[in-house]
Amino acid sequence: QQQVKQSPQSLIVQKGGIPIINCAYENTAFDYFPWYQQFPGKGPALLIAIRPDVSEKKEGRFTISFNKSAKQFSLHIMDSQPGDSATYFCAASIIYNQGGKLIFGQGTELSVKP
Amino acid sequence: NAGVTQTPKFRVLKTGQSMTLLCAQDMNHEYMYWYRQDPGMGLRLIHYSVGEGTTAKGEVPDGYNVSRLKKQNFLLGLESAAPSQTSVYFCASKSSDRSGGISYEQYFGPGTRLTVT
């Protein structure tokens, strides 16, 4: 049972473009929604995260938009750069339940062309 | 701080062989996790631990066992490896601090690439 669905599977944009990655979840008890960035051969690293009490969070060029009623959230990367080329994972958890275990989406491989 | 470290980095096993993957963290985190990563499937939780001496099953626990004898270490064991266990394995850890302004971040290790032939 895939509780977090992520799309698209892959994405190619030109430098300066705004890639958007979407995720949908099923469990309304989720209360923490992070995005992780992974470079080849490395472990995932937290990029940005949001709680369901806000609809948007921005950190630098990265923005999460959150729609609680639709059970969807998305990552926007402003002014994308070739160095942003990586795999991005959305995830969800219930913070104080079962160790706050994360349920991950399938991942999106982003390529930013110079 | 080394953060989260994993050994070994690579391993090739024959079907039926056993091995143990070691995860160590130096951040004094209570919570530790083992995930496997397969193409198109994201990361899936195998087992996790909320403290020394405690473990629990995740989404895909079959064929794996774990132990948390020391707070800083979390071991993942494969008793009889199968080709379906070919994957990249990641360990992660997280603070259990519930004080205000805490980070819920899970810190990941660099991974172990395991091939079972």
PDB file of C-alpha atoms in Angstrom:
ATOM      1  CA  GLN A   1       0.000   0.000   0.000  1.00  0.00           C
ATOM      2  CA  GLN A   2       1.607   3.207  -1.201  1.00  0.00           C
ATOM      3  CA  GLN A   3       0.469   5.938   1.149  1.00  0.00           C
ATOM      4  CA  VAL A   4       2.458   8.711  -0.531  1.00  0.00           C
ATOM      5  CA  LYS A   5       2.348   9.034  -4.309  1.00  0.00           C
ATOM      6  CA  GLN A   6       4.885  11.229  -6.087  1.00  0.00           C
ATOM      7  CA  SER A   7       5.000  12.538  -9.641  1.00  0.00           C
ATOM      8  CA  PRO A   8       6.572  12.910 -12.093  1.00  0.00           C
ATOM      9  CA  GLN A   9       9.115  10.104 -12.027  1.00  0.00           C
ATOM     10  CA  SER A  10      11.611  12.246 -13.939  1.00  0.00           C
ATOM     11  CA  LEU A  11      11.854  15.871 -14.961  1.00  0.00           C
ATOM     12  CA  ILE A  12      14.143  17.814 -17.270  1.00  0.00           C
ATOM     13  CA  VAL A  13      14.246  21.624 -17.171  1.00  0.00           C
ATOM     14  CA  GLN A  14      16.493  24.350 -18.490  1.00  0.00           C
ATOM     15  CA  LYS A  15      18.597  26.432 -16.141  1.00  0.00           C
ATOM     16  CA  GLY A  16      16.429  29.137 -14.613  1.00  0.00           C
ATOM     17  CA  GLY A  17      13.238  27.100 -15.007  1.00  0.00           C
ATOM     18  CA  ILE A  18      10.881  26.236 -12.154  1.00  0.00           C
ATOM     19  CA  PRO A  19      10.500  22.486 -11.734  1.00  0.00           C
ATOM     20  CA  ILE A  20       7.479  21.381  -9.723  1.00  0.00           C
ATOM     21  CA  ILE A  21       7.208  18.005  -8.044  1.00  0.00           C
ATOM     22  CA  ASN A  22       3.897  16.830  -6.644  1.00  0.00           C
ATOM     23  CA  CYS A  23       2.923  14.449  -3.869  1.00  0.00           C
ATOM     24  CA  ALA A  24      -0.391  13.146  -2.628  1.00  0.00           C
ATOM     25  CA  TYR A  25      -1.035  11.338   0.630  1.00  0.00           C
ATOM     26  CA  GLU A  26      -3.861   9.268   2.033  1.00  0.00           C
ATOM     27  CA  ASN A  27      -3.498   9.249   5.800  1.00  0.00           C
ATOM     28  CA  THR A  28      -5.007  12.406   7.324  1.00  0.00           C
ATOM     29  CA  ALA A  29      -3.112  11.727  10.560  1.00  0.00           C
ATOM     30  CA  PHE A  30       0.198  12.678   8.914  1.00  0.00           C
ATOM     31  CA  ASP A  31       1.526  15.864  10.529  1.00  0.00           C
ATOM     32  CA  TYR A  32       5.005  16.302   9.062  1.00  0.00           C
ATOM     33  CA  PHE A  33       5.885  16.540   5.385  1.00  0.00           C
ATOM     34  CA  PRO A  34       9.591  16.764   4.504  1.00  0.00           C
ATOM     35  CA  TRP A  35      11.374  16.824   1.182  1.00  0.00           C
ATOM     36  CA  TYR A  36      14.715  15.068   0.872  1.00  0.00           C
ATOM     37  CA  GLN A  37      17.386  15.647  -1.777  1.00  0.00           C
ATOM     38  CA  GLN A  38      19.721  12.862  -2.831  1.00  0.00           C
ATOM     39  CA  PHE A  39      22.817  13.100  -5.011  1.00  0.00           C
ATOM     40  CA  PRO A  40      24.207   9.981  -6.717  1.00  0.00           C
ATOM     41  CA  GLY A  41      26.106   7.753  -4.331  1.00  0.00           C
ATOM     42  CA  LYS A  42      24.998   9.722  -1.278  1.00  0.00           C
ATOM     43  CA  GLY A  43      22.355   9.377   1.390  1.00  0.00           C
ATOM     44  CA  PRO A  44      19.229  11.565   1.320  1.00  0.00           C
ATOM     45  CA  ALA A  45      19.465  14.905   3.108  1.00  0.00           C
ATOM     46  CA  LEU A  46      16.625  17.054   4.405  1.00  0.00           C
ATOM     47  CA  LEU A  47      15.897  19.967   2.088  1.00  0.00           C
ATOM     48  CA  ILE A  48      12.788  21.582   3.535  1.00  0.00           C
ATOM     49  CA  ALA A  49       9.775  20.470   5.565  1.00  0.00           C
ATOM     50  CA  ILE A  50       6.285  21.692   6.430  1.00  0.00           C
ATOM     51  CA  ARG A  51       3.642  21.072   9.076  1.00  0.00           C
ATOM     52  CA  PRO A  52      -0.055  21.033   8.070  1.00  0.00           C
ATOM     53  CA  ASP A  53      -0.895  24.265   9.917  1.00  0.00           C
ATOM     54  CA  VAL A  54       0.651  26.391   7.141  1.00  0.00           C
ATOM     55  CA  SER A  55      -0.036  26.443   3.406  1.00  0.00           C
ATOM     56  CA  GLU A  56       3.411  27.492   2.210  1.00  0.00           C
ATOM     57  CA  LYS A  57       6.990  27.478   3.384  1.00  0.00           C
ATOM     58  CA  LYS A  58       9.947  29.028   1.607  1.00  0.00           C
ATOM     59  CA  GLU A  59      13.635  28.477   2.211  1.00  0.00           C
ATOM     60  CA  GLY A  60      15.888  30.176  -0.300  1.00  0.00           C
ATOM     61  CA  ARG A  61      14.935  28.975  -3.780  1.00  0.00           C
ATOM     62  CA  PHE A  62      12.860  26.076  -2.464  1.00  0.00           C
ATOM     63  CA  THR A  63       9.145  26.375  -1.652  1.00  0.00           C
ATOM     64  CA  ILE A  64       6.658  23.849  -0.359  1.00  0.00           C
ATOM     65  CA  SER A  65       2.993  24.435  -1.155  1.00  0.00           C
ATOM     66  CA  PHE A  66       0.573  22.479   1.019  1.00  0.00           C
ATOM     67  CA  ASN A  67      -3.132  21.821   0.366  1.00  0.00           C
ATOM     68  CA  LYS A  68      -4.615  20.061   3.365  1.00  0.00           C
ATOM     69  CA  SER A  69      -8.116  19.620   1.923  1.00  0.00           C
ATOM     70  CA  ALA A  70      -6.759  18.022  -1.241  1.00  0.00           C
ATOM     71  CA  LYS A  71      -4.154  16.022   0.692  1.00  0.00           C
ATOM     72  CA  GLN A  72      -1.450  17.228  -1.647  1.00  0.00           C
ATOM     73  CA  PHE A  73       1.846  19.062  -1.356  1.00  0.00           C
ATOM     74  CA  SER A  74       4.431  20.142  -3.865  1.00  0.00           C
ATOM     75  CA  LEU A  75       8.012  21.346  -4.149  1.00  0.00           C
ATOM     76  CA  HIS A  76       8.908  24.299  -6.348  1.00  0.00           C
ATOM     77  CA  ILE A  77      12.511  25.157  -7.172  1.00  0.00           C
ATOM     78  CA  MET A  78      12.913  28.764  -8.283  1.00  0.00           C
ATOM     79  CA  ASP A  79      15.701  29.743 -10.701  1.00  0.00           C
ATOM     80  CA  SER A  80      16.873  26.132 -10.936  1.00  0.00           C
ATOM     81  CA  GLN A  81      20.591  25.482 -11.420  1.00  0.00           C
ATOM     82  CA  PRO A  82      22.543  22.495 -12.802  1.00  0.00           C
ATOM     83  CA  GLY A  83      23.696  21.851  -9.221  1.00  0.00           C
ATOM     84  CA  ASP A  84      20.063  21.123  -8.296  1.00  0.00           C
ATOM     85  CA  SER A  85      20.188  17.994 -10.481  1.00  0.00           C
ATOM     86  CA  ALA A  86      19.404  15.214  -8.018  1.00  0.00           C
ATOM     87  CA  THR A  87      16.664  12.846  -6.942  1.00  0.00           C
ATOM     88  CA  TYR A  88      13.973  14.384  -4.763  1.00  0.00           C
ATOM     89  CA  PHE A  89      11.777  12.454  -2.366  1.00  0.00           C
ATOM     90  CA  CYS A  90       8.683  13.645  -0.571  1.00  0.00           C
ATOM     91  CA  ALA A  91       7.737  11.928   2.650  1.00  0.00           C
ATOM     92  CA  ALA A  92       5.168  12.024   5.418  1.00  0.00           C
ATOM     93  CA  SER A  93       5.028  10.948   9.035  1.00  0.00           C
ATOM     94  CA  ILE A  94       3.107  11.133  12.256  1.00  0.00           C
ATOM     95  CA  ILE A  95       5.703  12.814  14.421  1.00  0.00           C
ATOM     96  CA  TYR A  96       5.026  11.195  17.778  1.00  0.00           C
ATOM     97  CA  ASN A  97       3.861   7.793  16.544  1.00  0.00           C
ATOM     98  CA  GLN A  98       6.030   4.774  15.871  1.00  0.00           C
ATOM     99  CA  GLY A  99       9.248   6.725  16.124  1.00  0.00           C
ATOM    100  CA  GLY A 100       8.099   9.287  13.593  1.00  0.00           C
ATOM    101  CA  LYS A 101       8.814   6.803  10.822  1.00  0.00           C
ATOM    102  CA  LEU A 102       8.807   8.306   7.355  1.00  0.00           C
ATOM    103  CA  ILE A 103       6.697   7.053   4.454  1.00  0.00           C
ATOM    104  CA  PHE A 104       8.455   8.074   1.235  1.00  0.00           C
ATOM    105  CA  GLY A 105       7.177   8.801  -2.235  1.00  0.00           C
ATOM    106  CA  GLN A 106       8.730   7.011  -5.206  1.00  0.00           C
ATOM    107  CA  GLY A 107      11.199   9.785  -6.017  1.00  0.00           C
ATOM    108  CA  THR A 108      11.690  12.254  -8.877  1.00  0.00           C
ATOM    109  CA  GLU A 109      14.920  12.415 -10.839  1.00  0.00           C
ATOM    110  CA  LEU A 110      15.510  16.052 -11.763  1.00  0.00           C
ATOM    111  CA  SER A 111      17.947  17.141 -14.436  1.00  0.00           C
ATOM    112  CA  VAL A 112      18.653  20.850 -14.916  1.00  0.00           C
ATOM    113  CA  LYS A 113      20.307  21.552 -18.264  1.00  0.00           C
ATOM    114  CA  PRO A 114      22.811  24.444 -18.560  1.00  0.00           C
TER     115      PRO A 114
ATOM    116  CA  ASN B   1      31.025  14.767  14.266  1.00  0.00           C
ATOM    117  CA  ALA B   2      30.990  11.929  11.788  1.00  0.00           C
ATOM    118  CA  GLY B   3      27.175  11.868  11.852  1.00  0.00           C
ATOM    119  CA  VAL B   4      25.789   8.533  10.649  1.00  0.00           C
ATOM    120  CA  THR B   5      28.272   6.000   9.310  1.00  0.00           C
ATOM    121  CA  GLN B   6      27.615   2.644   7.676  1.00  0.00           C
ATOM    122  CA  THR B   7      29.847  -0.343   7.083  1.00  0.00           C
ATOM    123  CA  PRO B   8      30.498  -1.899   4.687  1.00  0.00           C
ATOM    124  CA  LYS B   9      29.974   0.421   1.698  1.00  0.00           C
ATOM    125  CA  PHE B  10      29.660  -2.436  -0.806  1.00  0.00           C
ATOM    126  CA  ARG B  11      29.107  -6.155  -0.507  1.00  0.00           C
ATOM    127  CA  VAL B  12      28.388  -9.059  -2.819  1.00  0.00           C
ATOM    128  CA  LEU B  13      26.779 -12.154  -1.322  1.00  0.00           C
ATOM    129  CA  LYS B  14      25.785 -15.503  -2.712  1.00  0.00           C
ATOM    130  CA  THR B  15      22.241 -16.720  -2.152  1.00  0.00           C
ATOM    131  CA  GLY B  16      21.930 -18.265   1.292  1.00  0.00           C
ATOM    132  CA  GLN B  17      24.880 -16.445   2.832  1.00  0.00           C
ATOM    133  CA  SER B  18      24.459 -14.256   5.876  1.00  0.00           C
ATOM    134  CA  MET B  19      25.829 -10.857   6.774  1.00  0.00           C
ATOM    135  CA  THR B  20      25.421  -7.952   9.174  1.00  0.00           C
ATOM    136  CA  LEU B  21      25.314  -4.291   8.245  1.00  0.00           C
ATOM    137  CA  LEU B  22      26.500  -1.881  10.905  1.00  0.00           C
ATOM    138  CA  CYS B  23      25.169   1.606  11.477  1.00  0.00           C
ATOM    139  CA  ALA B  24      26.750   3.976  13.975  1.00  0.00           C
ATOM    140  CA  GLN B  25      25.782   7.507  14.986  1.00  0.00           C
ATOM    141  CA  ASP B  26      27.583   9.970  17.214  1.00  0.00           C
ATOM    142  CA  MET B  27      24.736  12.450  17.735  1.00  0.00           C
ATOM    143  CA  ASN B  28      23.276  10.732  20.821  1.00  0.00           C
ATOM    144  CA  HIS B  29      20.008  10.128  18.949  1.00  0.00           C
ATOM    145  CA  GLU B  30      17.379   7.876  20.465  1.00  0.00           C
ATOM    146  CA  TYR B  31      15.696   6.848  17.229  1.00  0.00           C
ATOM    147  CA  MET B  32      17.349   4.817  14.486  1.00  0.00           C
ATOM    148  CA  TYR B  33      15.996   3.369  11.260  1.00  0.00           C
ATOM    149  CA  TRP B  34      16.933   0.987   8.452  1.00  0.00           C
ATOM    150  CA  TYR B  35      15.565   1.634   4.951  1.00  0.00           C
ATOM    151  CA  ARG B  36      16.100  -0.026   1.615  1.00  0.00           C
ATOM    152  CA  GLN B  37      16.065   1.898  -1.652  1.00  0.00           C
ATOM    153  CA  ASP B  38      15.015   0.306  -4.906  1.00  0.00           C
ATOM    154  CA  PRO B  39      14.510   2.025  -8.276  1.00  0.00           C
ATOM    155  CA  GLY B  40      11.037   3.516  -8.652  1.00  0.00           C
ATOM    156  CA  MET B  41      10.026   2.570  -5.112  1.00  0.00           C
ATOM    157  CA  GLY B  42      11.553   5.282  -2.987  1.00  0.00           C
ATOM    158  CA  LEU B  43      12.843   4.303   0.433  1.00  0.00           C
ATOM    159  CA  ARG B  44      10.994   1.678   2.417  1.00  0.00           C
ATOM    160  CA  LEU B  45      11.371   1.184   6.142  1.00  0.00           C
ATOM    161  CA  ILE B  46      12.660  -2.239   7.193  1.00  0.00           C
ATOM    162  CA  HIS B  47      12.958  -1.936  10.976  1.00  0.00           C
ATOM    163  CA  TYR B  48      13.349   0.879  13.451  1.00  0.00           C
ATOM    164  CA  SER B  49      14.292   1.458  17.077  1.00  0.00           C
ATOM    165  CA  VAL B  50      13.072   4.063  19.533  1.00  0.00           C
ATOM    166  CA  GLY B  51      15.776   3.339  22.071  1.00  0.00           C
ATOM    167  CA  GLU B  52      18.503   1.004  23.247  1.00  0.00           C
ATOM    168  CA  GLY B  53      17.219  -2.539  23.515  1.00  0.00           C
ATOM    169  CA  THR B  54      14.005  -1.895  21.571  1.00  0.00           C
ATOM    170  CA  THR B  55      13.194  -2.642  17.927  1.00  0.00           C
ATOM    171  CA  ALA B  56      10.051  -2.692  15.801  1.00  0.00           C
ATOM    172  CA  LYS B  57       9.036  -3.782  12.315  1.00  0.00           C
ATOM    173  CA  GLY B  58       8.597  -1.380   9.459  1.00  0.00           C
ATOM    174  CA  GLU B  59       6.960  -1.841   6.052  1.00  0.00           C
ATOM    175  CA  VAL B  60       9.214  -4.600   4.688  1.00  0.00           C
ATOM    176  CA  PRO B  61      10.728  -6.562   7.615  1.00  0.00           C
ATOM    177  CA  ASP B  62      10.664 -10.091   6.186  1.00  0.00           C
ATOM    178  CA  GLY B  63      14.089 -11.683   5.801  1.00  0.00           C
ATOM    179  CA  TYR B  64      15.805  -9.166   8.091  1.00  0.00           C
ATOM    180  CA  ASN B  65      16.595  -8.976  11.779  1.00  0.00           C
ATOM    181  CA  VAL B  66      17.937  -6.077  13.815  1.00  0.00           C
ATOM    182  CA  SER B  67      19.541  -5.397  17.173  1.00  0.00           C
ATOM    183  CA  ARG B  68      20.146  -2.226  19.183  1.00  0.00           C
ATOM    184  CA  LEU B  69      22.427  -3.314  22.024  1.00  0.00           C
ATOM    185  CA  LYS B  70      24.092   0.084  22.285  1.00  0.00           C
ATOM    186  CA  LYS B  71      22.426   3.458  21.799  1.00  0.00           C
ATOM    187  CA  GLN B  72      24.866   4.499  19.102  1.00  0.00           C
ATOM    188  CA  ASN B  73      24.687   1.317  17.028  1.00  0.00           C
ATOM    189  CA  PHE B  74      21.921  -0.338  15.015  1.00  0.00           C
ATOM    190  CA  LEU B  75      22.690  -3.619  13.270  1.00  0.00           C
ATOM    191  CA  LEU B  76      20.792  -5.094  10.332  1.00  0.00           C
ATOM    192  CA  GLY B  77      21.176  -8.809   9.720  1.00  0.00           C
ATOM    193  CA  LEU B  78      20.363 -10.991   6.751  1.00  0.00           C
ATOM    194  CA  GLU B  79      20.341 -14.621   7.865  1.00  0.00           C
ATOM    195  CA  SER B  80      19.903 -16.204   4.429  1.00  0.00           C
ATOM    196  CA  ALA B  81      20.335 -13.690   1.639  1.00  0.00           C
ATOM    197  CA  ALA B  82      18.060 -13.812  -1.407  1.00  0.00           C
ATOM    198  CA  PRO B  83      18.409 -12.034  -4.792  1.00  0.00           C
ATOM    199  CA  SER B  84      15.314  -9.970  -3.858  1.00  0.00           C
ATOM    200  CA  GLN B  85      17.423  -8.369  -1.130  1.00  0.00           C
ATOM    201  CA  THR B  86      19.717  -6.780  -3.694  1.00  0.00           C
ATOM    202  CA  SER B  87      19.322  -3.115  -2.848  1.00  0.00           C
ATOM    203  CA  VAL B  88      20.925  -0.032  -1.360  1.00  0.00           C
ATOM    204  CA  TYR B  89      20.480   0.070   2.398  1.00  0.00           C
ATOM    205  CA  PHE B  90      20.347   3.310   4.333  1.00  0.00           C
ATOM    206  CA  CYS B  91      20.495   3.870   8.047  1.00  0.00           C
ATOM    207  CA  ALA B  92      19.109   7.031   9.633  1.00  0.00           C
ATOM    208  CA  SER B  93      18.844   8.517  13.096  1.00  0.00           C
ATOM    209  CA  LYS B  94      16.727  11.181  14.765  1.00  0.00           C
ATOM    210  CA  SER B  95      16.563  12.989  18.065  1.00  0.00           C
ATOM    211  CA  SER B  96      13.668  12.183  20.375  1.00  0.00           C
ATOM    212  CA  ASP B  97      13.799  15.625  21.982  1.00  0.00           C
ATOM    213  CA  ARG B  98      10.261  16.973  22.371  1.00  0.00           C
ATOM    214  CA  SER B  99      11.194  20.462  23.497  1.00  0.00           C
ATOM    215  CA  GLY B 100       9.996  23.443  21.507  1.00  0.00           C
ATOM    216  CA  GLY B 101      11.685  24.208  18.237  1.00  0.00           C
ATOM    217  CA  ILE B 102      13.110  20.746  17.814  1.00  0.00           C
ATOM    218  CA  SER B 103      14.055  19.396  14.454  1.00  0.00           C
ATOM    219  CA  TYR B 104      12.231  16.309  13.265  1.00  0.00           C
ATOM    220  CA  GLU B 105      14.988  15.661  10.766  1.00  0.00           C
ATOM    221  CA  GLN B 106      16.221  12.158  10.102  1.00  0.00           C
ATOM    222  CA  TYR B 107      19.942  12.098   9.329  1.00  0.00           C
ATOM    223  CA  PHE B 108      20.969   9.490   6.786  1.00  0.00           C
ATOM    224  CA  GLY B 109      24.186   7.563   6.350  1.00  0.00           C
ATOM    225  CA  PRO B 110      25.947   7.142   2.988  1.00  0.00           C
ATOM    226  CA  GLY B 111      24.407   3.749   2.260  1.00  0.00           C
ATOM    227  CA  THR B 112      25.515   0.162   1.682  1.00  0.00           C
ATOM    228  CA  ARG B 113      25.134  -1.285  -1.796  1.00  0.00           C
ATOM    229  CA  LEU B 114      24.369  -5.004  -1.497  1.00  0.00           C
ATOM    230  CA  THR B 115      24.211  -7.431  -4.394  1.00  0.00           C
ATOM    231  CA  VAL B 116      22.971 -10.990  -3.881  1.00  0.00           C
ATOM    232  CA  THR B 117      23.780 -13.365  -6.713  1.00  0.00           C
TER     233      THR B 117
END
